[in-house]
Amino acid sequence: MRRTRTPRGHRIGAALAAVAMRPRLWLTAGRAMRRLIPSRWWVRPPFLPVPHRDYVRFRLLTAVGPDSSVAAEPADLIQWLEWCRHWPAAAAVHPSHEARDPEPALLRP
């Protein structure tokens, strides 16, 4: 499916509405915003708590590809937030893996 650009304000509003309809993602979205906002954002233009332009460009490139006529959709944001929400559990080392023998039996003399 080919996506086209829509006005930026409409995309931001649609993204906020998509997150607002999913209370389970509110905490994840808040954490993500806190991590993405540059420190001392108030001393540099545009004097708003927004992520760095280069980071946003990189994330959009990895999300939708190099075609500049394609914009990220609210569904892309929701998918990313769901991934962020589940990542700590997926990345955690399972207790049964910690106790494994570091030297497999096949390698012992």
CSV table of N, CA and C in Angstrom, one decimal:
chain,number,residue,atom,x,y,z
A,1,MET,N,0.8,-1.2,0.0
A,1,MET,CA,0.0,0.0,0.0
A,1,MET,C,0.9,1.2,0.0
A,2,ARG,N,0.6,2.1,-0.9
A,2,ARG,CA,1.4,3.4,-1.0
A,2,ARG,C,0.8,4.4,-0.1
A,3,ARG,N,1.7,5.0,0.7
A,3,ARG,CA,1.3,6.1,1.6
A,3,ARG,C,1.8,7.4,1.0
A,4,THR,N,1.0,8.4,1.2
A,4,THR,CA,1.4,9.8,0.7
A,4,THR,C,1.5,10.7,1.9
A,5,ARG,N,2.1,11.8,1.7
A,5,ARG,CA,2.3,12.8,2.7
A,5,ARG,C,1.0,13.5,3.0
A,6,THR,N,0.8,13.8,4.3
A,6,THR,CA,-0.4,14.6,4.8
A,6,THR,C,0.2,15.8,5.6
A,7,PRO,N,-0.5,16.8,5.8
A,7,PRO,CA,0.0,17.9,6.5
A,7,PRO,C,0.5,17.5,7.9
A,8,ARG,N,1.6,18.1,8.3
A,8,ARG,CA,2.3,17.7,9.6
A,8,ARG,C,1.4,17.7,10.8
A,9,GLY,N,0.6,18.8,10.9
A,9,GLY,CA,-0.3,18.9,12.0
A,9,GLY,C,-1.3,17.8,12.1
A,10,HIS,N,-1.8,17.4,10.9
A,10,HIS,CA,-2.8,16.3,10.9
A,10,HIS,C,-2.1,15.0,11.4
A,11,ARG,N,-0.8,14.7,11.0
A,11,ARG,CA,-0.1,13.5,11.4
A,11,ARG,C,0.1,13.5,12.9
A,12,ILE,N,0.5,14.7,13.4
A,12,ILE,CA,0.8,14.7,14.8
A,12,ILE,C,-0.5,14.5,15.6
A,13,GLY,N,-1.6,15.2,15.2
A,13,GLY,CA,-2.9,15.0,15.9
A,13,GLY,C,-3.4,13.6,15.8
A,14,ALA,N,-3.2,12.9,14.6
A,14,ALA,CA,-3.6,11.5,14.5
A,14,ALA,C,-2.8,10.6,15.3
A,15,ALA,N,-1.5,10.9,15.4
A,15,ALA,CA,-0.6,10.1,16.3
A,15,ALA,C,-0.9,10.2,17.7
A,16,LEU,N,-1.2,11.5,18.2
A,16,LEU,CA,-1.6,11.7,19.6
A,16,LEU,C,-2.9,11.0,19.9
A,17,ALA,N,-3.9,11.0,19.0
A,17,ALA,CA,-5.2,10.4,19.2
A,17,ALA,C,-5.0,8.9,19.2
A,18,ALA,N,-4.1,8.3,18.4
A,18,ALA,CA,-3.9,6.9,18.4
A,18,ALA,C,-3.3,6.4,19.7
A,19,VAL,N,-2.4,7.2,20.3
A,19,VAL,CA,-1.8,6.8,21.6
A,19,VAL,C,-2.8,7.1,22.7
A,20,ALA,N,-3.6,8.1,22.6
A,20,ALA,CA,-4.6,8.4,23.6
A,20,ALA,C,-5.7,7.3,23.7
A,21,MET,N,-5.9,6.6,22.6
A,21,MET,CA,-6.9,5.5,22.7
A,21,MET,C,-6.4,4.2,23.2
A,22,ARG,N,-5.1,4.2,23.6
A,22,ARG,CA,-4.4,3.0,24.1
A,22,ARG,C,-3.8,3.3,25.4
A,23,PRO,N,-4.5,3.2,26.5
A,23,PRO,CA,-4.0,3.6,27.8
A,23,PRO,C,-2.8,2.7,28.2
A,24,ARG,N,-2.7,1.5,27.7
A,24,ARG,CA,-1.6,0.6,28.1
A,24,ARG,C,-0.3,1.1,27.5
A,25,LEU,N,-0.3,2.1,26.5
A,25,LEU,CA,0.9,2.6,25.9
A,25,LEU,C,1.2,4.0,26.5
A,26,TRP,N,0.4,4.6,27.4
A,26,TRP,CA,0.7,5.9,27.9
A,26,TRP,C,2.0,6.0,28.6
A,27,LEU,N,2.3,5.1,29.5
A,27,LEU,CA,3.5,5.1,30.3
A,27,LEU,C,4.7,4.9,29.3
A,28,THR,N,4.6,4.0,28.4
A,28,THR,CA,5.7,3.7,27.4
A,28,THR,C,5.9,5.0,26.6
A,29,ALA,N,4.9,5.6,26.1
A,29,ALA,CA,5.0,6.9,25.4
A,29,ALA,C,5.7,8.0,26.2
A,30,GLY,N,5.3,8.1,27.4
A,30,GLY,CA,5.9,9.1,28.3
A,30,GLY,C,7.4,8.8,28.5
A,31,ARG,N,7.7,7.5,28.7
A,31,ARG,CA,9.2,7.2,28.9
A,31,ARG,C,9.9,7.4,27.6
A,32,ALA,N,9.3,7.1,26.5
A,32,ALA,CA,10.0,7.3,25.2
A,32,ALA,C,10.3,8.8,25.0
A,33,MET,N,9.3,9.7,25.3
A,33,MET,CA,9.4,11.1,25.1
A,33,MET,C,10.5,11.6,26.0
A,34,ARG,N,10.5,11.1,27.3
A,34,ARG,CA,11.6,11.6,28.2
A,34,ARG,C,13.0,11.2,27.7
A,35,ARG,N,13.1,10.1,27.1
A,35,ARG,CA,14.4,9.7,26.6
A,35,ARG,C,14.8,10.4,25.4
A,36,LEU,N,13.9,10.8,24.6
A,36,LEU,CA,14.2,11.4,23.3
A,36,LEU,C,14.4,12.9,23.3
A,37,ILE,N,13.9,13.5,24.4
A,37,ILE,CA,14.0,15.0,24.5
A,37,ILE,C,15.4,15.3,24.9
A,38,PRO,N,16.1,16.1,24.1
A,38,PRO,CA,17.5,16.5,24.5
A,38,PRO,C,17.6,17.3,25.8
A,39,SER,N,18.7,17.0,26.5
A,39,SER,CA,18.9,17.8,27.7
A,39,SER,C,19.1,19.3,27.4
A,40,ARG,N,18.6,20.1,28.3
A,40,ARG,CA,18.7,21.6,28.2
A,40,ARG,C,18.1,22.0,26.8
A,41,TRP,N,17.0,21.5,26.5
A,41,TRP,CA,16.3,21.8,25.2
A,41,TRP,C,15.9,23.3,25.2
A,42,TRP,N,15.7,23.9,26.3
A,42,TRP,CA,15.3,25.3,26.4
A,42,TRP,C,16.3,26.3,26.0
A,43,VAL,N,17.6,25.9,25.9
A,43,VAL,CA,18.6,26.8,25.5
A,43,VAL,C,19.0,26.8,24.0
A,44,ARG,N,18.4,25.9,23.3
A,44,ARG,CA,18.7,25.8,21.8
A,44,ARG,C,17.4,25.9,21.0
A,45,PRO,N,17.5,26.6,19.9
A,45,PRO,CA,16.3,26.7,19.0
A,45,PRO,C,15.9,25.2,18.6
A,46,PRO,N,14.7,24.9,18.4
A,46,PRO,CA,13.5,25.8,18.4
A,46,PRO,C,12.9,26.0,19.8
A,47,PHE,N,13.7,25.8,20.9
A,47,PHE,CA,13.2,26.1,22.3
A,47,PHE,C,11.9,25.3,22.6
A,48,LEU,N,11.9,24.1,22.1
A,48,LEU,CA,10.8,23.1,22.3
A,48,LEU,C,11.3,21.8,22.7
A,49,PRO,N,10.6,21.0,23.5
A,49,PRO,CA,11.1,19.7,23.9
A,49,PRO,C,10.8,18.6,22.8
A,50,VAL,N,11.6,18.7,21.7
A,50,VAL,CA,11.4,17.8,20.6
A,50,VAL,C,12.7,17.1,20.4
A,51,PRO,N,12.6,15.8,19.8
A,51,PRO,CA,13.9,15.1,19.5
A,51,PRO,C,14.7,15.8,18.5
A,52,HIS,N,16.0,15.5,18.5
A,52,HIS,CA,16.9,16.1,17.5
A,52,HIS,C,16.5,15.7,16.1
A,53,ARG,N,16.6,16.7,15.2
A,53,ARG,CA,16.1,16.5,13.8
A,53,ARG,C,16.8,15.3,13.1
A,54,ASP,N,18.1,15.1,13.4
A,54,ASP,CA,18.9,14.0,12.8
A,54,ASP,C,18.4,12.7,13.2
A,55,TYR,N,18.0,12.6,14.5
A,55,TYR,CA,17.5,11.3,15.1
A,55,TYR,C,16.1,11.0,14.4
A,56,VAL,N,15.3,12.0,14.3
A,56,VAL,CA,14.0,11.8,13.7
A,56,VAL,C,14.1,11.4,12.2
A,57,ARG,N,15.0,12.0,11.5
A,57,ARG,CA,15.3,11.7,10.1
A,57,ARG,C,15.8,10.2,10.0
A,58,PHE,N,16.7,9.8,10.9
A,58,PHE,CA,17.2,8.4,10.9
A,58,PHE,C,16.0,7.4,11.2
A,59,ARG,N,15.2,7.7,12.2
A,59,ARG,CA,14.1,6.8,12.5
A,59,ARG,C,13.1,6.7,11.4
A,60,LEU,N,12.8,7.8,10.7
A,60,LEU,CA,11.9,7.7,9.6
A,60,LEU,C,12.5,7.0,8.4
A,61,LEU,N,13.8,7.1,8.2
A,61,LEU,CA,14.5,6.4,7.2
A,61,LEU,C,14.4,4.9,7.4
A,62,THR,N,14.6,4.5,8.7
A,62,THR,CA,14.6,3.1,9.0
A,62,THR,C,13.1,2.5,9.0
A,63,ALA,N,12.2,3.4,9.3
A,63,ALA,CA,10.8,3.0,9.3
A,63,ALA,C,10.1,2.9,8.0
A,64,VAL,N,10.3,3.9,7.1
A,64,VAL,CA,9.5,3.9,5.9
A,64,VAL,C,10.4,3.9,4.6
A,65,GLY,N,11.7,3.9,4.8
A,65,GLY,CA,12.7,3.9,3.7
A,65,GLY,C,13.0,5.2,3.2
A,66,PRO,N,13.9,5.2,2.1
A,66,PRO,CA,14.4,6.5,1.6
A,66,PRO,C,13.5,7.3,0.8
A,67,ASP,N,12.3,6.8,0.5
A,67,ASP,CA,11.3,7.6,-0.4
A,67,ASP,C,10.8,8.8,0.4
A,68,SER,N,11.1,10.0,0.1
A,68,SER,CA,10.7,11.2,0.9
A,68,SER,C,9.3,11.5,0.7
A,69,SER,N,8.6,10.9,-0.3
A,69,SER,CA,7.1,11.2,-0.4
A,69,SER,C,6.3,10.3,0.5
A,70,VAL,N,6.9,9.5,1.3
A,70,VAL,CA,6.2,8.6,2.2
A,70,VAL,C,6.3,9.1,3.6
A,71,ALA,N,5.3,9.2,4.3
A,71,ALA,CA,5.3,9.7,5.7
A,71,ALA,C,4.9,8.6,6.7
A,72,ALA,N,5.5,8.6,7.9
A,72,ALA,CA,5.1,7.7,8.9
A,72,ALA,C,3.6,7.8,9.3
A,73,GLU,N,3.0,6.8,9.6
A,73,GLU,CA,1.6,6.8,9.9
A,73,GLU,C,1.4,6.6,11.4
A,74,PRO,N,0.3,6.9,12.0
A,74,PRO,CA,0.1,6.7,13.4
A,74,PRO,C,0.3,5.2,13.8
A,75,ALA,N,-0.1,4.3,12.9
A,75,ALA,CA,0.1,2.9,13.1
A,75,ALA,C,1.6,2.5,13.3
A,76,ASP,N,2.4,3.2,12.6
A,76,ASP,CA,3.9,3.0,12.8
A,76,ASP,C,4.3,3.4,14.2
A,77,LEU,N,3.8,4.5,14.7
A,77,LEU,CA,4.1,4.9,16.1
A,77,LEU,C,3.6,3.9,17.1
A,78,ILE,N,2.4,3.4,16.9
A,78,ILE,CA,1.8,2.4,17.8
A,78,ILE,C,2.6,1.1,17.8
A,79,GLN,N,3.0,0.7,16.6
A,79,GLN,CA,3.8,-0.5,16.5
A,79,GLN,C,5.2,-0.3,17.2
A,80,TRP,N,5.8,0.8,17.0
A,80,TRP,CA,7.1,1.1,17.7
A,80,TRP,C,6.9,1.1,19.2
A,81,LEU,N,5.8,1.8,19.7
A,81,LEU,CA,5.6,1.8,21.1
A,81,LEU,C,5.3,0.5,21.7
A,82,GLU,N,4.6,-0.4,21.0
A,82,GLU,CA,4.3,-1.8,21.4
A,82,GLU,C,5.6,-2.5,21.5
A,83,TRP,N,6.5,-2.3,20.5
A,83,TRP,CA,7.8,-2.9,20.6
A,83,TRP,C,8.6,-2.4,21.8
A,84,CYS,N,8.6,-1.1,22.1
A,84,CYS,CA,9.3,-0.6,23.2
A,84,CYS,C,8.7,-1.2,24.5
A,85,ARG,N,7.4,-1.3,24.5
A,85,ARG,CA,6.8,-1.9,25.7
A,85,ARG,C,7.2,-3.3,26.0
A,86,HIS,N,7.3,-4.1,25.0
A,86,HIS,CA,7.6,-5.5,25.2
A,86,HIS,C,9.1,-5.8,25.2
A,87,TRP,N,10.0,-4.9,24.8
A,87,TRP,CA,11.4,-5.1,24.7
A,87,TRP,C,12.1,-5.5,26.0
A,88,PRO,N,11.8,-4.9,27.1
A,88,PRO,CA,12.5,-5.3,28.3
A,88,PRO,C,12.3,-6.8,28.7
A,89,ALA,N,11.1,-7.2,28.5
A,89,ALA,CA,10.8,-8.6,28.8
A,89,ALA,C,11.5,-9.6,27.8
A,90,ALA,N,11.5,-9.1,26.5
A,90,ALA,CA,12.1,-10.0,25.5
A,90,ALA,C,13.7,-10.0,25.7
A,91,ALA,N,14.2,-8.9,26.2
A,91,ALA,CA,15.7,-8.8,26.3
A,91,ALA,C,16.2,-9.4,27.6
A,92,ALA,N,15.3,-9.6,28.6
A,92,ALA,CA,15.8,-10.1,29.9
A,92,ALA,C,16.3,-11.5,29.7
A,93,VAL,N,17.4,-11.8,30.5
A,93,VAL,CA,17.9,-13.1,30.5
A,93,VAL,C,17.0,-14.0,31.4
A,94,HIS,N,16.6,-15.1,30.8
A,94,HIS,CA,15.8,-16.1,31.5
A,94,HIS,C,16.6,-16.7,32.6
A,95,PRO,N,16.1,-16.9,33.8
A,95,PRO,CA,16.9,-17.5,34.9
A,95,PRO,C,17.5,-18.8,34.6
A,96,SER,N,16.8,-19.7,33.8
A,96,SER,CA,17.4,-21.0,33.4
A,96,SER,C,18.6,-20.8,32.5
A,97,HIS,N,18.7,-19.7,31.8
A,97,HIS,CA,19.9,-19.5,31.0
A,97,HIS,C,21.1,-19.1,31.8
A,98,GLU,N,20.9,-18.5,32.9
A,98,GLU,CA,22.1,-18.0,33.7
A,98,GLU,C,22.9,-19.1,34.3
A,99,ALA,N,22.2,-20.2,34.6
A,99,ALA,CA,22.9,-21.3,35.3
A,99,ALA,C,23.5,-22.3,34.4
A,100,ARG,N,23.4,-22.1,33.1
A,100,ARG,CA,23.9,-23.1,32.1
A,100,ARG,C,25.4,-23.2,32.3
A,101,ASP,N,25.9,-24.4,32.0
A,101,ASP,CA,27.3,-24.7,32.0
A,101,ASP,C,28.0,-23.9,30.9
A,102,PRO,N,29.0,-23.1,31.2
A,102,PRO,CA,29.6,-22.3,30.2
A,102,PRO,C,30.5,-23.1,29.2
A,103,GLU,N,30.8,-24.3,29.6
A,103,GLU,CA,31.6,-25.2,28.8
A,103,GLU,C,30.7,-26.4,28.4
A,104,PRO,N,30.2,-26.5,27.2
A,104,PRO,CA,29.4,-27.6,26.8
A,104,PRO,C,30.1,-29.0,27.0
A,105,ALA,N,29.3,-30.0,27.2
A,105,ALA,CA,29.9,-31.3,27.5
A,105,ALA,C,30.7,-31.8,26.3
A,106,LEU,N,30.4,-31.5,25.1
A,106,LEU,CA,31.1,-31.9,23.9
A,106,LEU,C,32.5,-31.4,23.9
A,107,LEU,N,32.8,-30.2,24.5
A,107,LEU,CA,34.1,-29.6,24.5
A,107,LEU,C,35.0,-30.1,25.6
A,108,ARG,N,34.5,-30.8,26.6
A,108,ARG,CA,35.3,-31.2,27.7
A,108,ARG,C,36.1,-32.4,27.3
A,109,PRO,N,37.4,-32.5,27.9
A,109,PRO,CA,38.2,-33.7,27.5
A,109,PRO,C,37.7,-35.0,28.1
